[in-house]
Tab-separated table of C-alpha atoms and ligand atoms in Angstrom:
chain	number	residue	atom	x	y	z
A	24	UNK	CA	25.210	2.187	-17.707
A	25	UNK	CA	21.497	2.217	-17.893
A	26	UNK	CA	19.153	0.757	-15.391
A	27	UNK	CA	16.639	-1.892	-16.234
A	28	UNK	CA	13.354	-0.478	-15.792
A	29	UNK	CA	10.754	-2.128	-12.863
A	30	UNK	CA	7.591	-1.800	-14.716
A	31	UNK	CA	5.004	-1.630	-11.938
A	32	UNK	CA	2.049	-1.070	-14.424
A	33	UNK	CA	2.637	-4.354	-16.222
A	34	UNK	CA	3.304	-6.216	-13.002
A	35	UNK	CA	-0.124	-4.840	-11.435
A	36	UNK	CA	-1.585	-5.977	-14.593
A	37	UNK	CA	-0.274	-9.628	-14.284
A	38	UNK	CA	-1.399	-9.543	-10.367
A	39	UNK	CA	-4.809	-8.438	-11.268
A	40	UNK	CA	-5.228	-11.148	-13.931
A	41	UNK	CA	-4.325	-13.951	-11.138
A	42	UNK	CA	-6.488	-12.380	-8.702
A	43	UNK	CA	-9.491	-12.315	-11.374
A	44	UNK	CA	-8.965	-16.070	-11.263
A	45	UNK	CA	-9.232	-16.209	-7.565
A	46	UNK	CA	-12.225	-13.935	-7.610
A	47	UNK	CA	-14.069	-16.135	-10.213
A	48	UNK	CA	-13.473	-19.459	-7.997
A	49	UNK	CA	-14.860	-17.579	-5.069
A	50	UNK	CA	-17.757	-16.207	-6.946
A	51	UNK	CA	-18.558	-19.627	-8.239
A	52	UNK	CA	-18.796	-20.796	-4.432
A	53	UNK	CA	-21.474	-18.139	-3.829
A	54	UNK	CA	-18.994	-15.430	-2.343
A	55	UNK	CA	-18.115	-12.274	-4.230
A	56	UNK	CA	-15.324	-10.625	-2.600
A	57	UNK	CA	-16.443	-7.134	-1.494
A	58	UNK	CA	-14.496	-3.981	-0.585
A	59	UNK	CA	-15.940	-0.812	1.160
A	60	UNK	CA	-14.417	2.259	0.626
A	61	UNK	CA	-15.121	5.667	2.548
A	62	UNK	CA	-14.162	8.990	1.330
A	63	UNK	CA	-14.792	11.826	3.636
A	64	UNK	CA	-14.570	15.524	2.591
A	65	UNK	CA	-13.817	17.064	-0.694
A	66	UNK	CA	-9.905	16.616	-1.206
A	67	UNK	CA	-9.634	16.199	-5.056
A	68	UNK	CA	-6.595	14.026	-4.877
A	69	UNK	CA	-8.190	11.634	-2.608
A	70	UNK	CA	-11.476	11.549	-4.847
A	71	UNK	CA	-9.247	10.406	-7.541
A	72	UNK	CA	-7.654	7.697	-5.448
A	73	UNK	CA	-10.977	6.521	-4.526
A	74	UNK	CA	-12.183	6.222	-8.141
A	75	UNK	CA	-9.276	4.341	-9.308
A	76	UNK	CA	-9.684	1.809	-6.562
A	77	UNK	CA	-13.269	1.265	-7.426
A	78	UNK	CA	-12.591	1.005	-10.951
A	79	UNK	CA	-9.952	-1.514	-10.404
A	80	UNK	CA	-12.207	-3.418	-8.151
A	81	UNK	CA	-14.804	-3.409	-10.909
A	82	UNK	CA	-12.282	-4.614	-13.396
A	83	UNK	CA	-11.293	-7.458	-11.219
A	84	UNK	CA	-14.760	-8.848	-10.288
A	85	UNK	CA	-14.674	-7.436	-6.875
A	86	UNK	CA	-17.796	-5.794	-5.611
A	87	UNK	CA	-17.279	-2.127	-4.239
A	88	UNK	CA	-19.216	-0.361	-1.631
A	89	UNK	CA	-18.448	3.295	-1.824
A	90	UNK	CA	-19.722	5.942	0.350
A	91	UNK	CA	-18.872	9.960	0.166
A	92	UNK	CA	-19.638	11.623	3.270
A	93	UNK	CA	-19.270	15.291	3.873
A	94	UNK	CA	-16.658	16.718	6.088
A	95	UNK	CA	-19.195	17.903	8.298
A	96	UNK	CA	-20.120	14.184	9.431
A	97	UNK	CA	-19.737	13.341	12.850
A	98	UNK	CA	-17.057	11.059	14.212
A	99	UNK	CA	-19.915	8.750	15.748
A	100	UNK	CA	-21.621	8.614	12.328
A	101	UNK	CA	-18.524	7.698	10.828
A	102	UNK	CA	-17.887	5.000	13.513
A	103	UNK	CA	-21.364	3.695	13.164
A	104	UNK	CA	-20.802	3.253	9.183
A	105	UNK	CA	-17.779	1.158	9.881
A	106	UNK	CA	-19.468	-0.927	12.636
A	107	UNK	CA	-22.068	-1.636	9.992
A	108	UNK	CA	-19.533	-2.933	7.460
A	109	UNK	CA	-17.536	-4.897	10.255
A	110	UNK	CA	-21.148	-6.814	10.782
A	111	UNK	CA	-21.872	-7.132	7.018
A	112	UNK	CA	-20.742	-10.683	5.672
A	113	UNK	CA	-20.597	-9.320	2.185
A	114	UNK	CA	-17.882	-6.949	2.972
A	115	UNK	CA	-14.519	-8.549	3.287
A	116	UNK	CA	-12.219	-5.474	3.082
A	117	UNK	CA	-12.899	-1.872	4.633
A	118	UNK	CA	-10.522	1.052	3.307
A	119	UNK	CA	-10.759	4.693	4.932
A	120	UNK	CA	-9.213	6.908	2.573
A	121	UNK	CA	-6.482	9.084	4.386
A	122	UNK	CA	-5.868	11.629	4.932
A	123	UNK	CA	-9.076	12.311	6.952
A	124	UNK	CA	-10.010	15.938	7.162
A	125	UNK	CA	-9.606	17.563	10.728
A	126	UNK	CA	-10.902	17.040	13.564
A	127	UNK	CA	-11.321	13.574	12.787
A	128	UNK	CA	-9.059	11.061	14.827
A	129	UNK	CA	-7.881	8.813	12.233
A	130	UNK	CA	-6.038	6.214	14.553
A	131	UNK	CA	-9.503	5.937	16.408
A	132	UNK	CA	-11.336	5.300	13.034
A	133	UNK	CA	-8.706	2.833	11.970
A	134	UNK	CA	-9.036	0.795	15.184
A	135	UNK	CA	-12.788	0.567	14.894
A	136	UNK	CA	-12.024	-1.485	11.658
A	137	UNK	CA	-12.434	-5.478	12.135
A	138	UNK	CA	-8.586	-6.292	11.701
A	139	UNK	CA	-9.881	-9.146	9.327
A	140	UNK	CA	-11.217	-6.570	7.273
A	141	UNK	CA	-8.319	-3.894	7.406
A	142	UNK	CA	-6.832	-4.399	3.948
A	143	UNK	CA	-4.843	-1.361	4.333
A	144	UNK	CA	-2.906	-3.181	7.014
A	145	UNK	CA	-2.979	-0.208	9.498
A	146	UNK	CA	-4.682	-1.772	12.508
A	147	UNK	CA	-2.436	-2.204	15.507
A	148	UNK	CA	-3.211	-5.997	15.200
A	149	UNK	CA	-2.033	-6.122	11.633
A	150	UNK	CA	0.867	-3.990	12.424
A	151	UNK	CA	1.900	-6.222	15.244
A	152	UNK	CA	1.554	-9.403	13.387
A	153	UNK	CA	3.988	-7.828	10.558
A	154	UNK	CA	6.570	-6.880	13.601
A	155	UNK	CA	6.199	-10.464	14.665
A	156	UNK	CA	6.986	-11.526	11.066
A	157	UNK	CA	3.454	-13.092	10.578
A	158	UNK	CA	2.172	-10.502	8.273
A	159	UNK	CA	-1.483	-11.275	7.547
A	160	UNK	CA	-2.749	-8.256	5.573
A	161	UNK	CA	0.383	-5.927	5.219
A	162	UNK	CA	0.288	-2.637	3.974
A	163	UNK	CA	-0.354	-2.380	0.458
A	164	UNK	CA	2.287	-0.064	-0.807
A	165	UNK	CA	5.281	-1.971	0.985
A	166	UNK	CA	3.622	-5.402	-0.100
A	167	UNK	CA	3.939	-3.888	-3.540
A	168	UNK	CA	7.380	-2.998	-3.387
A	169	UNK	CA	8.309	-6.433	-2.359
A	170	UNK	CA	6.657	-7.873	-5.369
A	171	UNK	CA	8.604	-5.294	-7.738
A	172	UNK	CA	11.884	-6.536	-6.136
A	173	UNK	CA	10.605	-10.223	-6.712
A	174	UNK	CA	10.016	-9.377	-10.359
A	175	UNK	CA	13.285	-7.521	-10.763
A	176	UNK	CA	15.170	-10.759	-9.859
A	177	UNK	CA	16.154	-9.004	-6.291
A	178	UNK	CA	16.122	-11.385	-3.383
A	179	UNK	CA	16.711	-9.037	-0.296
A	180	UNK	CA	18.462	-11.716	1.710
A	181	UNK	CA	21.643	-10.628	3.064
A	182	UNK	CA	21.467	-7.266	1.126
A	183	UNK	CA	21.636	-4.054	2.717
A	184	UNK	CA	18.261	-2.286	1.903
A	185	UNK	CA	17.922	1.189	3.009
A	186	UNK	CA	14.489	2.949	3.456
A	187	UNK	CA	14.200	6.512	3.320
A	188	UNK	CA	11.064	7.491	5.322
A	189	UNK	CA	9.477	6.008	8.702
A	190	UNK	CA	5.752	6.729	8.246
A	191	UNK	CA	3.435	4.139	9.723
A	192	UNK	CA	1.745	3.602	6.035
A	193	UNK	CA	4.900	3.120	4.082
A	194	UNK	CA	8.484	3.431	5.691
A	195	UNK	CA	8.027	1.177	8.714
A	196	UNK	CA	6.048	-1.720	7.113
A	197	UNK	CA	8.550	-1.380	4.273
A	198	UNK	CA	11.515	-2.128	6.671
A	199	UNK	CA	9.451	-4.999	8.595
A	200	UNK	CA	8.831	-6.788	4.963
A	201	UNK	CA	12.416	-6.420	4.137
A	202	UNK	CA	13.555	-7.692	7.411
A	203	UNK	CA	11.344	-10.708	7.330
A	204	UNK	CA	12.934	-11.348	3.792
A	205	UNK	CA	16.401	-11.452	5.556
A	206	UNK	CA	17.830	-7.903	4.539
A	207	UNK	CA	19.766	-6.133	6.635
A	208	UNK	CA	17.800	-2.896	6.819
A	209	UNK	CA	18.466	0.742	7.751
A	210	UNK	CA	15.611	3.370	8.169
A	211	UNK	CA	16.456	6.798	7.644
A	212	UNK	CA	14.254	9.863	8.400
A	213	UNK	CA	14.440	13.749	8.524
A	214	UNK	CA	16.836	13.612	11.684
A	215	UNK	CA	19.112	11.199	10.079
A	216	UNK	CA	22.599	12.955	9.626
A	217	UNK	CA	24.526	12.614	6.148
A	218	UNK	CA	21.821	10.684	4.386
A	219	UNK	CA	23.872	10.253	1.197
A	220	UNK	CA	26.603	8.374	3.244
A	221	UNK	CA	24.110	5.777	4.146
A	222	UNK	CA	22.153	5.531	0.780
A	223	UNK	CA	25.478	5.126	-0.881
A	224	UNK	CA	25.735	1.633	0.883
A	225	UNK	CA	22.560	0.453	-0.388
A	226	UNK	CA	21.920	-2.679	-2.366
A	227	UNK	CA	18.348	-1.652	-2.096
A	228	UNK	CA	17.251	1.756	-1.864
A	229	UNK	CA	13.491	2.529	-1.318
A	230	UNK	CA	13.020	6.260	-1.300
A	231	UNK	CA	9.469	7.195	0.449
A	232	UNK	CA	10.308	10.656	2.090
A	233	UNK	CA	7.671	12.528	-0.074
A	234	UNK	CA	10.571	14.984	-1.026
A	235	UNK	CA	10.721	15.685	-4.862
A	236	UNK	CA	14.128	14.719	-6.437
A	237	UNK	CA	15.596	13.969	-2.984
A	238	UNK	CA	17.611	11.109	-4.234
A	239	UNK	CA	20.372	12.109	-6.556
A	240	UNK	CA	22.782	10.101	-8.481
A	241	UNK	CA	25.702	10.691	-6.172
A	242	UNK	CA	23.517	9.077	-3.469
A	243	UNK	CA	23.208	5.737	-5.146
A	244	UNK	CA	25.573	2.859	-5.250
A	245	UNK	CA	26.336	1.569	-9.035
A	246	UNK	CA	24.035	-1.304	-9.585
A	247	UNK	CA	21.624	-0.776	-6.835
A	248	UNK	CA	17.987	-1.493	-7.182
A	249	UNK	CA	15.994	1.637	-6.443
A	250	UNK	CA	12.377	1.924	-5.818
A	251	UNK	CA	10.691	5.298	-5.704
A	252	UNK	CA	7.440	5.485	-3.630
A	253	UNK	CA	7.106	9.232	-3.864
A	254	UNK	CA	4.211	10.917	-5.889
A	255	UNK	CA	4.479	14.876	-6.820
A	256	UNK	CA	2.571	16.942	-9.188
A	257	UNK	CA	4.906	19.614	-10.877
A	258	UNK	CA	3.496	22.982	-11.526
A	259	UNK	CA	3.472	22.215	-15.353
A	260	UNK	CA	1.224	18.972	-14.352
A	261	UNK	CA	3.645	16.152	-14.660
A	262	UNK	CA	3.891	13.452	-11.916
A	263	UNK	CA	7.415	12.807	-10.625
A	264	UNK	CA	8.881	11.041	-7.658
A	265	UNK	CA	11.542	11.185	-4.668
A	266	UNK	CA	14.192	10.064	-7.171
A	267	UNK	CA	15.883	12.180	-9.855
A	268	UNK	CA	15.074	9.330	-12.462
A	269	UNK	CA	17.106	11.024	-15.286
A	270	UNK	CA	20.285	11.077	-13.401
A	271	UNK	CA	19.977	7.910	-11.356
A	272	UNK	CA	18.980	5.672	-14.168
A	273	UNK	CA	22.666	6.083	-15.344
A	274	UNK	CA	24.101	4.801	-11.829
A	275	UNK	CA	21.245	2.416	-10.696
A	276	UNK	CA	20.918	-1.426	-11.905
A	277	UNK	CA	17.271	-1.403	-11.740
A	278	UNK	CA	14.960	1.596	-11.136
A	279	UNK	CA	11.092	1.880	-10.886
A	280	UNK	CA	9.601	4.927	-12.588
A	281	UNK	CA	6.905	7.618	-11.616
A	282	UNK	CA	4.360	7.117	-12.799
A	283	UNK	CA	3.915	3.374	-13.624
A	284	UNK	CA	6.048	2.195	-10.597
A	285	UNK	CA	4.949	1.830	-7.184
A	286	UNK	CA	1.450	3.478	-7.638
A	287	UNK	CA	-0.370	0.950	-9.901
A	288	UNK	CA	1.036	-1.924	-7.342
A	289	UNK	CA	-0.419	-0.203	-4.554
A	290	UNK	CA	-3.819	-0.742	-5.901
A	291	UNK	CA	-3.202	-4.250	-7.025
A	292	UNK	CA	-2.034	-5.052	-3.396
A	293	UNK	CA	-5.305	-3.732	-2.115
A	294	UNK	CA	-7.388	-5.938	-4.503
A	295	UNK	CA	-5.045	-8.541	-3.485
A	296	UNK	CA	-5.505	-8.051	0.394
A	297	UNK	CA	-9.402	-7.761	-0.325
A	298	UNK	CA	-9.366	-11.444	-2.198
A	299	UNK	CA	-7.110	-12.805	0.718
A	300	UNK	CA	-9.588	-11.530	3.395
A	301	UNK	CA	-12.379	-13.053	1.633
A	302	UNK	CA	-10.688	-16.271	1.437
A	303	UNK	CA	-9.836	-16.066	5.021
A	304	UNK	CA	-13.334	-15.459	5.904
A	305	UNK	CA	-14.406	-18.457	3.761
A	306	UNK	CA	-11.881	-20.649	5.653
A	307	UNK	CA	-12.992	-19.239	9.006
A	308	UNK	CA	-16.522	-19.974	8.189
A	309	UNK	CA	-15.743	-23.528	7.085
A	310	UNK	CA	-13.896	-24.036	10.470
A	311	UNK	CA	-17.230	-22.849	12.303
A	312	UNK	CA	-19.253	-25.296	10.113
A	313	UNK	CA	-21.018	-22.465	7.919
A	314	UNK	CA	-21.587	-23.498	4.564
A	315	UNK	CA	-21.454	-21.584	1.180
A	316	UNK	CA	-24.052	-21.762	-1.127
A	317	UNK	CA	-22.182	-24.400	-3.237
A	318	UNK	CA	-20.717	-26.527	-0.327
B	26	LIG	P1	5.037	11.124	5.175
B	26	LIG	O1	4.171	10.339	6.093
B	26	LIG	O2	4.863	12.284	5.143
B	26	LIG	O3	6.334	10.565	5.644
B	26	LIG	C1	7.541	10.916	5.286
B	26	LIG	C2	8.845	10.344	5.763
B	26	LIG	O4	9.928	10.704	5.115
B	26	LIG	C3	8.961	10.842	7.498
B	26	LIG	O5	9.248	9.677	8.087
B	26	LIG	C4	9.967	11.784	7.301
B	26	LIG	O6	11.005	11.952	8.710
B	26	LIG	C5	10.866	11.341	5.903
B	26	LIG	N1	11.615	12.524	5.571
B	26	LIG	C6	10.992	13.483	5.072
B	26	LIG	N2	12.010	14.220	4.391
B	26	LIG	C7	13.093	13.701	4.594
B	26	LIG	C8	14.345	13.964	4.112
B	26	LIG	N3	14.888	15.199	3.564
B	26	LIG	N4	15.398	13.025	4.465
B	26	LIG	C9	15.088	11.776	5.083
B	26	LIG	N5	14.009	11.560	5.359
B	26	LIG	C10	12.907	12.377	5.183
B	26	LIG	O7	4.785	10.453	3.694
B	26	LIG	P2	4.175	9.027	3.307
B	26	LIG	O8	2.951	8.981	3.697
B	26	LIG	O9	5.097	7.937	4.054
B	26	LIG	O10	4.657	9.119	1.613
B	26	LIG	C11	5.915	9.409	1.149
B	26	LIG	C12	5.899	9.700	-0.246
B	26	LIG	O11	5.131	8.503	-0.841
B	26	LIG	C13	4.753	10.670	-0.644
B	26	LIG	O12	5.106	11.462	-1.769
B	26	LIG	C14	3.485	10.176	-1.065
B	26	LIG	O13	2.677	10.634	-1.766
B	26	LIG	C15	4.082	8.919	-1.416
B	26	LIG	N6	3.182	7.585	-1.513
B	26	LIG	C16	3.095	6.818	-2.581
B	26	LIG	C17	2.197	5.700	-2.514
B	26	LIG	C18	2.304	4.980	-4.067
B	26	LIG	O14	1.055	4.295	-3.917
B	26	LIG	N7	2.999	5.223	-4.670
B	26	LIG	C19	1.576	5.229	-1.277
B	26	LIG	C20	1.892	6.021	-0.149
B	26	LIG	C21	2.568	7.204	-0.270
B	26	LIG	P3	10.247	12.225	9.853
B	26	LIG	O15	9.472	10.995	10.394
B	26	LIG	O16	11.473	12.492	10.525
B	26	LIG	O17	9.276	13.525	9.494
């Protein structure tokens, strides 16, 4: 048996072309969606992620406002920049590239972002809406995984979904989105005893532990849909995930690769959230009686 490949790269291209049409419609009405991106310090991986996000914005017609601050910037200066973006009507989405170098208080920085512009979906207000089953701007990676399941023809309703990892950015919001889609969800973490006994029951298995090759073939139920969120660079320069791809593909029914799986979909959903935030801002302005250039 060989698993069907869930091609995140092709799906992301499709999402982006749908978004480009929505961006064009907004731009025709005098509103160009804008994403502000903040990079702090000199982490090379973060710099690459930010570059890719800005490039994706340009390709979709979204205006980007990028700022690179030195690690020596004060928390006050950083918060002042976010306040300025919160007040800027041309900025519809704000993203602070994580992790922030020490000693910044990432939680405080996230909480300073206007929740209506929190396109990473990490503000407590957006996390709370997700918990209530009313996601407004859901976290990008889990939202991307939901699109991948849909594209693979996998309806989570009534299925047992197992998520490995309980981080604020991936595991927890992933579990909430699957629950909202009527899956029976089990959330595993580093203190879960006998992980494989649980993963073997999964109809849908999401691997987001950040442990290279953690999910081996014997941990997967035959025919399961497996999504690999992990990203790791090997000493010889290859990019691999949390799943042992070469073995698991003989057991799973469908499987996402790394690279070319969740990564491109995370960026596509960031663009999606930015366009959505711009559309919501337009609706809110209309409700207040504020007119756009072409109204
Ligand atoms: P994280 O904050 O380090 O969280 C990892 C989670 O996995 C924690 O909840 C941890 O449990 C759990 N875990 C660790 N080892 C485990 C084990 N052996 N068995 C079961 N659970 C285990 O990581 P993250 O930010 O969620 O990211 C996870 C992975 O996804 C990383 O490889 C990251 O690079 C990747 N990622 C990819 C994308 C993308 O766009 N493709 C986006 C975000 C993240 P505890 O809570 O008990 O410590």
